[in-house]
PDB file of C-alpha atoms in Angstrom:
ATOM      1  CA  UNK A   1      24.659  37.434  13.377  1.00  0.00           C
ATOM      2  CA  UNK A   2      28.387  36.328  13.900  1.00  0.00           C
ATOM      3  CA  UNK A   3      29.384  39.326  15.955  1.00  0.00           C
ATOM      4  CA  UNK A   4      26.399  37.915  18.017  1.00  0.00           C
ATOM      5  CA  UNK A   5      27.407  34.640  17.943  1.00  0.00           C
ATOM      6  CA  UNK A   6      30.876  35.405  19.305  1.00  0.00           C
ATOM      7  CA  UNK A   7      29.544  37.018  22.125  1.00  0.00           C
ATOM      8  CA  UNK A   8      26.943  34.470  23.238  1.00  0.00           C
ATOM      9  CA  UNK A   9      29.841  32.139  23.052  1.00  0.00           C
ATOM     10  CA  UNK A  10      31.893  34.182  25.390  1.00  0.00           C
ATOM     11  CA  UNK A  11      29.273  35.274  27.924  1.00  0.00           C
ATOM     12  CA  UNK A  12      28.486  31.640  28.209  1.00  0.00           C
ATOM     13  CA  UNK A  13      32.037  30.346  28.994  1.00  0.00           C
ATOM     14  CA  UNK A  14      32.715  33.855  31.154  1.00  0.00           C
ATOM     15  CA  UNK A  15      29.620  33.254  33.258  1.00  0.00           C
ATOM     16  CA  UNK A  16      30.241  29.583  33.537  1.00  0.00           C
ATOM     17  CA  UNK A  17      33.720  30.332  34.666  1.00  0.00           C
ATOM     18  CA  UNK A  18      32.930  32.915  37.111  1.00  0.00           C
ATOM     19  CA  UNK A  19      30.451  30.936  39.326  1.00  0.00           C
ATOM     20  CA  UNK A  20      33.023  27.755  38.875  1.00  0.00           C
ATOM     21  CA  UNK A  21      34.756  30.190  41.389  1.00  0.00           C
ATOM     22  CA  UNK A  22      32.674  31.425  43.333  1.00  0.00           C
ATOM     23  CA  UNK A  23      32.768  31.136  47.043  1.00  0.00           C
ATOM     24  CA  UNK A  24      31.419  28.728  49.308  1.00  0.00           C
ATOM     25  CA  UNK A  25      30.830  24.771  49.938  1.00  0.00           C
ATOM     26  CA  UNK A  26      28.056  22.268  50.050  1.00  0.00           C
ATOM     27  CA  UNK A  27      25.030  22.358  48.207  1.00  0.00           C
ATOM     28  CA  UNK A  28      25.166  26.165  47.693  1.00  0.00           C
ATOM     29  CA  UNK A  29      28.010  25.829  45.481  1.00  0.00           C
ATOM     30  CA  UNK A  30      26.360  22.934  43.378  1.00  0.00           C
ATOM     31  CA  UNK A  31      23.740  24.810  43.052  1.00  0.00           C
ATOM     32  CA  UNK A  32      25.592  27.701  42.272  1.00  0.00           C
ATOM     33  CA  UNK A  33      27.731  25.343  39.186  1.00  0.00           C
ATOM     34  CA  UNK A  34      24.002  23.956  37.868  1.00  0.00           C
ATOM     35  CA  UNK A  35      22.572  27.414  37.009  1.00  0.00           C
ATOM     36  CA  UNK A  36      26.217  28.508  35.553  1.00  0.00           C
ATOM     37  CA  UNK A  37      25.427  25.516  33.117  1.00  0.00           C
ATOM     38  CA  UNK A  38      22.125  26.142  32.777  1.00  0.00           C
ATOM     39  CA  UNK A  39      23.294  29.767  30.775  1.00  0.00           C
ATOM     40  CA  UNK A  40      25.822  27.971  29.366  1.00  0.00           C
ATOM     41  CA  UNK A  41      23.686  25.749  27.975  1.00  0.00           C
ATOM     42  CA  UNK A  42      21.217  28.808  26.584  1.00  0.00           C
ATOM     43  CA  UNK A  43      24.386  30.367  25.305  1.00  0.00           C
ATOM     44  CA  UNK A  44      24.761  27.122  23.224  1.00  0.00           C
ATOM     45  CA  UNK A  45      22.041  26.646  22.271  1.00  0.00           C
ATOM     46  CA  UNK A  46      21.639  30.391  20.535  1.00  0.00           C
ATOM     47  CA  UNK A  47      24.942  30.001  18.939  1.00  0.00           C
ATOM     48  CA  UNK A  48      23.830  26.440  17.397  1.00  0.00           C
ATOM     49  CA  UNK A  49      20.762  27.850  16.250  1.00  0.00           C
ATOM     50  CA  UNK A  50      22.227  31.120  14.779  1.00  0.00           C
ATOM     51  CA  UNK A  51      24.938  29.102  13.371  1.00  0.00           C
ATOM     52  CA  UNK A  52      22.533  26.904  11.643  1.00  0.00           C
ATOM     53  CA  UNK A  53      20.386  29.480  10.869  1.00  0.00           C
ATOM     54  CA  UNK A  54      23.373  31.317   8.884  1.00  0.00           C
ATOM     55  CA  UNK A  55      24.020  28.240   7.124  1.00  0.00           C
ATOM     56  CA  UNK A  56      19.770  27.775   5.825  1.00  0.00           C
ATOM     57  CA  UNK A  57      19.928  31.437   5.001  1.00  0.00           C
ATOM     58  CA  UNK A  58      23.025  30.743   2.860  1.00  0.00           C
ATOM     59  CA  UNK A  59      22.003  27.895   1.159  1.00  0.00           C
ATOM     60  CA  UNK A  60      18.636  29.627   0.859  1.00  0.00           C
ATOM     61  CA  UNK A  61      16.386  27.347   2.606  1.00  0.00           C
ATOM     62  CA  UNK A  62      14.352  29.639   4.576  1.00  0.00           C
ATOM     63  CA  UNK A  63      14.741  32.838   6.529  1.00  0.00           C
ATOM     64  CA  UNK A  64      13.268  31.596   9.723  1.00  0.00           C
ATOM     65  CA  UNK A  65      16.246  29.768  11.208  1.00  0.00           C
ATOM     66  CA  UNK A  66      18.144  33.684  11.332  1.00  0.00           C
ATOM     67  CA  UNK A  67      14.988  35.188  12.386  1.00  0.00           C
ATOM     68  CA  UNK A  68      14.751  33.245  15.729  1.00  0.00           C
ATOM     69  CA  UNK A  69      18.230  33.650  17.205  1.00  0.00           C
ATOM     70  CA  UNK A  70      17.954  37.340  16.254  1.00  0.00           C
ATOM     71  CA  UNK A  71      14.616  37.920  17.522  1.00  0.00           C
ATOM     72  CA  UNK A  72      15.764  36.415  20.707  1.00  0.00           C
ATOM     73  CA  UNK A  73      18.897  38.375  21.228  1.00  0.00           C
ATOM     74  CA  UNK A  74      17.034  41.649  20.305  1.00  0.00           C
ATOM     75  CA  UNK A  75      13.989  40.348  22.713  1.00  0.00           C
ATOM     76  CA  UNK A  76      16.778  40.196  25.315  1.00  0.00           C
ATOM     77  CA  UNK A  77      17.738  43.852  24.485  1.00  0.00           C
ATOM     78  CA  UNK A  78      14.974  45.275  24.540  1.00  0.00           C
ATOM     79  CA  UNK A  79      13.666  43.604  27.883  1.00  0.00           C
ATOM     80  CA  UNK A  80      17.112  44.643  29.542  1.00  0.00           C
ATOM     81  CA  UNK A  81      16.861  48.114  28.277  1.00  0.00           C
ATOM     82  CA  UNK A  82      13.274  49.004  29.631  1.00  0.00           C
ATOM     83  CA  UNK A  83      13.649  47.234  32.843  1.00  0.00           C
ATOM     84  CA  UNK A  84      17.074  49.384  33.362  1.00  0.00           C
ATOM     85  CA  UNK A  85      15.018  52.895  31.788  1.00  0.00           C
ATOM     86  CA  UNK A  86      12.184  51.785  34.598  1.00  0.00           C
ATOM     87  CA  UNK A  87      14.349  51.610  37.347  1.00  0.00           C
ATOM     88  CA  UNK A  88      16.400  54.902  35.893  1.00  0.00           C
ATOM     89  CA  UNK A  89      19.858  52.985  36.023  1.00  0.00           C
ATOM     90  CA  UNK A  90      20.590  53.730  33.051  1.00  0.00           C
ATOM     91  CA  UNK A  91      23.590  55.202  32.595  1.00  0.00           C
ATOM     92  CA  UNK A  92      27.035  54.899  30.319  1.00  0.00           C
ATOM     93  CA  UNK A  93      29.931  52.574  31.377  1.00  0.00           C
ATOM     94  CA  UNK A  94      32.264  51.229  28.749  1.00  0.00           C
ATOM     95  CA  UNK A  95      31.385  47.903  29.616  1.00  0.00           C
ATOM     96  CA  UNK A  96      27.884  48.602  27.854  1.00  0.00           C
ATOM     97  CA  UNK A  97      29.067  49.168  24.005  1.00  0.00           C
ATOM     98  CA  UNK A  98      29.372  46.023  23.116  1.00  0.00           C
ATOM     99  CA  UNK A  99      26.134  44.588  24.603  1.00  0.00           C
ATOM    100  CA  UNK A 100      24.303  47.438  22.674  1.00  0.00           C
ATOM    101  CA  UNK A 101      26.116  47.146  19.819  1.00  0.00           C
ATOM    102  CA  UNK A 102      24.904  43.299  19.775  1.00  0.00           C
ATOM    103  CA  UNK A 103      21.938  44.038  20.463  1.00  0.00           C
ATOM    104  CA  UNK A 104      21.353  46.853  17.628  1.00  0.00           C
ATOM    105  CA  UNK A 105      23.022  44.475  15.000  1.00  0.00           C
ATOM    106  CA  UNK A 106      20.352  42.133  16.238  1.00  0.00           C
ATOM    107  CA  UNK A 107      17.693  44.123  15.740  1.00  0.00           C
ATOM    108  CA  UNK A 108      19.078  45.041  12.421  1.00  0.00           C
ATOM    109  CA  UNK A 109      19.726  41.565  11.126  1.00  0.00           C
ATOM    110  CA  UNK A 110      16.229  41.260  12.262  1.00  0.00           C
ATOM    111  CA  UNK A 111      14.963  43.506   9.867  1.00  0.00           C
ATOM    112  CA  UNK A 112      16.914  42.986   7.094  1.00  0.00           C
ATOM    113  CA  UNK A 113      15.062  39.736   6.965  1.00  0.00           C
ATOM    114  CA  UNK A 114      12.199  40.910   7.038  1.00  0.00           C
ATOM    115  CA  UNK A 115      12.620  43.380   4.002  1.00  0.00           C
ATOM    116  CA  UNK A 116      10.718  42.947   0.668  1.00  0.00           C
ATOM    117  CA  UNK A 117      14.248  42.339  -0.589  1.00  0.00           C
ATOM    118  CA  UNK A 118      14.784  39.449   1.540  1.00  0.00           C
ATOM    119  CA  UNK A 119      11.709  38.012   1.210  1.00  0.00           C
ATOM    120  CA  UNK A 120      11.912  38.211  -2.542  1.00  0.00           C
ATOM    121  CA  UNK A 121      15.232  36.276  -2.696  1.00  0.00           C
ATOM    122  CA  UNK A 122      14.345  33.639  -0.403  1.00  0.00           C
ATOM    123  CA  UNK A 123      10.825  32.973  -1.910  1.00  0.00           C
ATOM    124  CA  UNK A 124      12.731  32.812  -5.303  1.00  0.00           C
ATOM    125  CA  UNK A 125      15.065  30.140  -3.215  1.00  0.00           C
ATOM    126  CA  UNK A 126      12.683  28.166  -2.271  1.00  0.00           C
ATOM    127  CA  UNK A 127      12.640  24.164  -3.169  1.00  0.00           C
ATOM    128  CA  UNK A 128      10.437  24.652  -6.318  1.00  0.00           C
ATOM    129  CA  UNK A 129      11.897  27.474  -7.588  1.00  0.00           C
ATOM    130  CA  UNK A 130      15.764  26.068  -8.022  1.00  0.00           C
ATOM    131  CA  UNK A 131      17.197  25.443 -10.777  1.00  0.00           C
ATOM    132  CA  UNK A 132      17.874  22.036 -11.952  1.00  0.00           C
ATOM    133  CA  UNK A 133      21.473  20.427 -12.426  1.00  0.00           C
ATOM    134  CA  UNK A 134      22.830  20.457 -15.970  1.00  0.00           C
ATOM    135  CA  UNK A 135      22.778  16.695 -17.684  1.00  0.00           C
ATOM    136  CA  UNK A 136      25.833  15.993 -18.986  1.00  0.00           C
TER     137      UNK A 136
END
């Protein structure tokens, strides 16, 4: 999920920043600047919630606060890919690796925590199931 953290982060600013510059005057520019903020503002908000949900999954509280930002992110891929395969424009430009290759890790993180594995060590995790603090 960091490697798709980092690039939320950056599409968020880079968007942002490129319709800060964008032509024109008036109203169409303001309107323009409020749906640059509006991604921004999705972009945020993934990153808090993937960065939050890193920090559950490492304490062990639960699995769902990973499985959200990644199931959004891969829902994102996946809608992006079809709609391009439907339209046949899909074709390779370097610009597409690392989209896909945030997208894939997405869909990987998304089943790694779903896995019996995963499952076993949170449900093991869970508040009942820790251990208590020695007494001195």
């Amino acid at each position: 999920m960091v490697p798709s953290i980092v690039i939320w982060l950056i599409a968020g600013v880079a968007f942002f920043r490129a319709m800060l510059r964008t032509e024109g005057d008036g109203l169409g520019k303001l309107l323009v600047v409020i749906i640059g903020a509006g991604i921004l503002g999705i972009a945020l908000l993934v990153v808090l919630f993937a960065s939050l949900g890193i920090l559950m999954a490492w304490t062990g509280d639960n699995a769902a606060g990973l499985a959200v930002p990644a199931g959004f992110t891969f829902g994102l891929f996946v809608v992006v890919i079809v709609t391009l395969l439907a339209q046949g424009k899909l074709s390779y430009h370097p610009t597409m690796v690392t989209p896909l290759v945030v997208g894939g890790l997405a869909g990987v993180s998304l089943a790694l925590i779903k896995s019996p594995p995963a499952r076993a060590w949170f449900a093991g995790r869970g508040p009942g199931n820790r251990p208590k603090a020695a007494r001195p």
